[in-house]
Coordinates of C-alpha atoms in Angstrom, one line a residue:
X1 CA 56.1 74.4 220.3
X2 CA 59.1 72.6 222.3
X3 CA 57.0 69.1 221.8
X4 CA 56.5 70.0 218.2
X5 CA 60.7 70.5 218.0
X6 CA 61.1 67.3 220.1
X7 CA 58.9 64.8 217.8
X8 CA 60.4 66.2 215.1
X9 CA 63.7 64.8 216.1
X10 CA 62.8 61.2 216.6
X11 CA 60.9 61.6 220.0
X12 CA 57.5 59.8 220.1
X13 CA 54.4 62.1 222.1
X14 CA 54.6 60.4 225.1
X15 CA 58.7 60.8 225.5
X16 CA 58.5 64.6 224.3
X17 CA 55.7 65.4 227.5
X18 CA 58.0 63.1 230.0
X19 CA 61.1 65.0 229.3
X20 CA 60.0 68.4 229.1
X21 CA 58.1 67.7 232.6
X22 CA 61.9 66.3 233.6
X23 CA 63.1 69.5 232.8
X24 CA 60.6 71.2 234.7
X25 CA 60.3 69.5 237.9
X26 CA 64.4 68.5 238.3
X27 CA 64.0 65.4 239.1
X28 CA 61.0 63.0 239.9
X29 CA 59.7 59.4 240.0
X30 CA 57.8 57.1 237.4
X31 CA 55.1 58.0 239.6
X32 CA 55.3 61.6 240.0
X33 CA 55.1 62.4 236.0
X34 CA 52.1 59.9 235.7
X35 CA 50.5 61.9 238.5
X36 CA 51.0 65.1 236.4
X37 CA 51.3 64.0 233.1
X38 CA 48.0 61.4 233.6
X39 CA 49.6 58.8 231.8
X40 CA 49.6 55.5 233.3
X41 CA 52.8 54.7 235.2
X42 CA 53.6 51.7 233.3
X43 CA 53.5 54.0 230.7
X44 CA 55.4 56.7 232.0
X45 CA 58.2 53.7 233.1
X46 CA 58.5 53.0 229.6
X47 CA 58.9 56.0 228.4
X48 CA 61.3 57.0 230.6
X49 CA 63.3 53.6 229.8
X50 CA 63.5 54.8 226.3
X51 CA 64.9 57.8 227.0
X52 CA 67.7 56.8 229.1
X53 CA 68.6 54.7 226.3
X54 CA 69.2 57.5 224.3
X55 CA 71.2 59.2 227.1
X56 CA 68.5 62.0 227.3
X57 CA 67.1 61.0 230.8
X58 CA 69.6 59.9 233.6
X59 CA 68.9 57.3 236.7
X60 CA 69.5 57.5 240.0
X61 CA 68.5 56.3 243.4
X62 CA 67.0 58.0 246.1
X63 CA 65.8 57.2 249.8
X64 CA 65.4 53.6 247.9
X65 CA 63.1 54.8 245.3
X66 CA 64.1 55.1 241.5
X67 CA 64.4 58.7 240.3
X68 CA 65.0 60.4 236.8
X69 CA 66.3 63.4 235.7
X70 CA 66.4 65.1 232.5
X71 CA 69.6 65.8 230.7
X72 CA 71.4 68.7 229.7
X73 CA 69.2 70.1 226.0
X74 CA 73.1 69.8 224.6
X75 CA 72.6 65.7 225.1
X76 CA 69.8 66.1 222.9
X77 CA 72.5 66.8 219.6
X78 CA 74.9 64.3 220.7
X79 CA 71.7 62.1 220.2
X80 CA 70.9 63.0 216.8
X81 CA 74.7 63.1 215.7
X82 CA 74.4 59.6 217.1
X83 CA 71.3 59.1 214.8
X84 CA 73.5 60.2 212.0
X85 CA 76.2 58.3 212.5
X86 CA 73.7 55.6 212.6
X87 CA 71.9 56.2 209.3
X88 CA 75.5 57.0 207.4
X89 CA 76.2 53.4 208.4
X90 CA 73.1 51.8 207.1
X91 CA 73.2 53.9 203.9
X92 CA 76.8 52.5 203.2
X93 CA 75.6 49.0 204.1
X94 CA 72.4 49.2 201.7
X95 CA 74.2 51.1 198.9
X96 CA 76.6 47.7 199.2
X97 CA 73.4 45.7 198.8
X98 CA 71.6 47.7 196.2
X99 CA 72.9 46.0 193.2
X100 CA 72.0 42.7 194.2
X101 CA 68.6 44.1 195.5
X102 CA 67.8 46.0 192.4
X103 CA 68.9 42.1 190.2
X104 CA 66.1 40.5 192.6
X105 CA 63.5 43.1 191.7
X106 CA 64.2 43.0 188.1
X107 CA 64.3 39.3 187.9
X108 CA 60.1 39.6 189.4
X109 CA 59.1 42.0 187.4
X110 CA 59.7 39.4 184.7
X111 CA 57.9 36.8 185.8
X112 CA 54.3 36.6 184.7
X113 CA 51.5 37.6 187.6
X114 CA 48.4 35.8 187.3
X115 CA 45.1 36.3 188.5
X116 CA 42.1 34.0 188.1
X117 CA 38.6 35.6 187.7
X118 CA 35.6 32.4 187.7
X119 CA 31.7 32.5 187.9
X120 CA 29.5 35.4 186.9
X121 CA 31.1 37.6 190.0
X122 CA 34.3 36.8 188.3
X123 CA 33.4 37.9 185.0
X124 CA 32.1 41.2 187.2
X125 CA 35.6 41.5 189.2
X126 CA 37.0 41.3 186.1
X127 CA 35.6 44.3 184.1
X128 CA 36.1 45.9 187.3
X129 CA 39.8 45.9 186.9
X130 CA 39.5 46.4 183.5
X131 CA 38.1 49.6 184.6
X132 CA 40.7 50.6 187.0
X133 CA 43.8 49.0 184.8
X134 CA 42.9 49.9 181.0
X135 CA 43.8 53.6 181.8
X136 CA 47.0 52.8 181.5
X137 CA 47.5 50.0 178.5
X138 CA 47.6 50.8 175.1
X139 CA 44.9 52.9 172.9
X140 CA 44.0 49.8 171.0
X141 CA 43.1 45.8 172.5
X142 CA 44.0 43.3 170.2
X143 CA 41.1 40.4 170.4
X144 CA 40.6 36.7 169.4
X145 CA 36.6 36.3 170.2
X146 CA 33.8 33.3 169.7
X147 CA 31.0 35.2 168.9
X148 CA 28.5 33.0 168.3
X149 CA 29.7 31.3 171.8
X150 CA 29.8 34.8 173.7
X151 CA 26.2 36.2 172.0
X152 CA 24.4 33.1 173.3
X153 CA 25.5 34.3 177.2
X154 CA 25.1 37.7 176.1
X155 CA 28.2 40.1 178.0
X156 CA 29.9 41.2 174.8
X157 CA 27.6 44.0 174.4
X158 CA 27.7 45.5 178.4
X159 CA 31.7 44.8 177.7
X160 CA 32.1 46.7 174.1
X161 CA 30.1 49.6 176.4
X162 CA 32.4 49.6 179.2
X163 CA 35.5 49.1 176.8
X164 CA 34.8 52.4 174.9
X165 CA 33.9 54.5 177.9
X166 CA 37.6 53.6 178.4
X167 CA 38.2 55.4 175.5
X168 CA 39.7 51.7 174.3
X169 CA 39.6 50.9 170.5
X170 CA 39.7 47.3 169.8
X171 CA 40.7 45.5 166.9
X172 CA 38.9 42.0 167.0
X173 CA 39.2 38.3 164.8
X174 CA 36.1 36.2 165.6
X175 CA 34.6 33.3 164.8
X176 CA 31.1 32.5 164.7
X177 CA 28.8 29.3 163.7
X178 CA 26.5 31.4 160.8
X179 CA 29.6 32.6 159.1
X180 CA 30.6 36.3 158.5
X181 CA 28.9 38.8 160.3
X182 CA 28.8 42.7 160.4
X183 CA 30.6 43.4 164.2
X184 CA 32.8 46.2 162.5
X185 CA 31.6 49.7 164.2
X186 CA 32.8 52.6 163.5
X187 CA 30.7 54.4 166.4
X188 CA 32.4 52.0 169.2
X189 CA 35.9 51.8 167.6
X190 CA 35.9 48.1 166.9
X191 CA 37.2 47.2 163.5
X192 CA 36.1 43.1 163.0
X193 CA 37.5 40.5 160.6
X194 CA 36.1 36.9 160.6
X195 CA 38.0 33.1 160.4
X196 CA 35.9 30.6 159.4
X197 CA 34.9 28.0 162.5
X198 CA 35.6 25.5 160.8
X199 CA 39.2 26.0 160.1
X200 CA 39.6 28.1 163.4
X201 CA 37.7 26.3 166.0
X202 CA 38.9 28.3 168.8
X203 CA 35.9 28.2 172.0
X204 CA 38.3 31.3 174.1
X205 CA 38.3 34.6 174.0
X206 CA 41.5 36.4 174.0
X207 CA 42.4 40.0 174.9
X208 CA 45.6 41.0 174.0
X209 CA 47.2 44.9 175.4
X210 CA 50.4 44.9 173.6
X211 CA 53.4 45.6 176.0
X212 CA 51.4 45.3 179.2
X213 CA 49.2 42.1 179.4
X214 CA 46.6 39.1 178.6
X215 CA 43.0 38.3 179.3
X216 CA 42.2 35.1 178.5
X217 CA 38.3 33.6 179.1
X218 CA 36.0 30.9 178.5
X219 CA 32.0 30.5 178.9
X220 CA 31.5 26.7 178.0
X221 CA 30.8 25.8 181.5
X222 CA 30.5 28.9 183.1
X223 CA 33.2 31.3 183.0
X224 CA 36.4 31.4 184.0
X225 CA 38.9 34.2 183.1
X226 CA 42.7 34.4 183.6
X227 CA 44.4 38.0 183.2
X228 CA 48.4 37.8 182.5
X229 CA 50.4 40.3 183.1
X230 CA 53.4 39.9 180.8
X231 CA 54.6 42.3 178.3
X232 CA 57.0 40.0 176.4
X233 CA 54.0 37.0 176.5
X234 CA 51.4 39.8 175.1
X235 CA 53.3 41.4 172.9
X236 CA 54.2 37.8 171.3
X237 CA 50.4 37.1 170.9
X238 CA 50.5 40.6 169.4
X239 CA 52.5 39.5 166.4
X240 CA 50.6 36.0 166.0
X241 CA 47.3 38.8 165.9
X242 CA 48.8 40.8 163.1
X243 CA 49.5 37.6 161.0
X244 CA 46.0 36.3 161.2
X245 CA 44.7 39.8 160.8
X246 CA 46.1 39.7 157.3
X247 CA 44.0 36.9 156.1
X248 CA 40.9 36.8 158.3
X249 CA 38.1 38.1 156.0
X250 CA 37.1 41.6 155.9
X251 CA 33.4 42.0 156.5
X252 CA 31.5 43.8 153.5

């Protein structure tokens, strides 16, 4: 119970068991306590060190040997109004700081993070955190896809899976070599409207989470994905989506 009351005031384990045994021998050597205690006596030294620090445990020399006594319980508030005192101080120095801090913090949270996902165990590491992160974007995924490009490694389908048992809707633009296809499906929440490859030559897939991020990801020569996170970058691509959405071609 007292060790319990002890550690809760700052004392460490170690510092609680030296000073209580303090109290109840008197007085007694580095030696003495590690003899009772069983705590080494380099230990016990530094403990003891500690606590005469914090004016808890006194000093004192006898018949040439170093001895230590505890102080009176009283010292033990004069400690923690000294901890106070402390911690008032550093609260007014911070709050001085916090403005500036809170600027710094601000000014990072603007800058873009990156991370770079490459090789098949990249494309794995990515879904992954697509996992984890899509709880927390938006309903619907804005996409720019190559299909024809994607179908020949074959991921879109294990991708679409995982994407709805995110509960993710996606609205996509693709391309593909044979022309117009049928991608639009009701049962996985993807609506699909197709741009001509000709005219839109585009070999990159893009994944667009409006006020959160951008995946970005290629499988020419072997994959490589970059995932952006940026709310004003993505939500900029978000409005260049909406104005090819309006005249990419509706399938049939």
């Amino acid at each position: 119970m007292l060790q319990t009351i002890l550690q809760s005031i700052g004392l460490s384990e170690k510092e609680s068991k030296v000073y209580l045994a303090l109290l109840e021998l008197g007085s007694a050597s580095a030696f003495e306590l590690s003899k009772k205690l069983k705590i080494p006596h380099s230990t016990v030294y530094v403990m003891l060190e500690n606590l005469s620090r914090k004016s808890i445990v006194s000093k004192f020399e006898q018949s040439g040997s170093s001895k230590f006594s505890a102080s009176d319980p009283l010292s033990l508030l004069s400690y923690l109004e000294n901890k106070k005192e402390i911690i008032s101080h550093q609260v007014d120095a911070l709050s001085k700081g916090m403005s500036e801090l809170s600027t710094l913090y601000l000014s990072s949270q603007e800058k873009p993070r990156l991370r770079l996902y490459e090789g098949l165990d990249g494309l794995a590491a990515l879904e992954n955190d697509a996992d984890e992160i899509d709880q927390s974007i938006s309903d619907t995924i804005y996409s720019f896809t190559p299909m024809d490009i994607i179908q020949q490694l074959d991921p879109a389908d294990a991708s679409s899976g995982r994407r709805f048992k995110r509960g993710k809707k996606v609205k996509m633009i693709y391309t593909h070599k044979d022309g117009i296809q049928k991608f639009s499906n009701s049962d996985l929440r993807r609506q699909a409207r197709f741009l001509p490859r000709d005219k839109f030559p585009f070999n990159t897939g893009i994944a667009i989470a409006p006020n959160h991020s951008i995946r970005m990801f290629s499988f020419k020569k072997g994959f490589i994905g970059v995932w952006i996170d940026n709310a004003e970058m993505a939500n900029t691509l978000k409005f260049f989506f909406d104005i090819c959405w309006e005249f990419a071609q509706k399938e049939k």
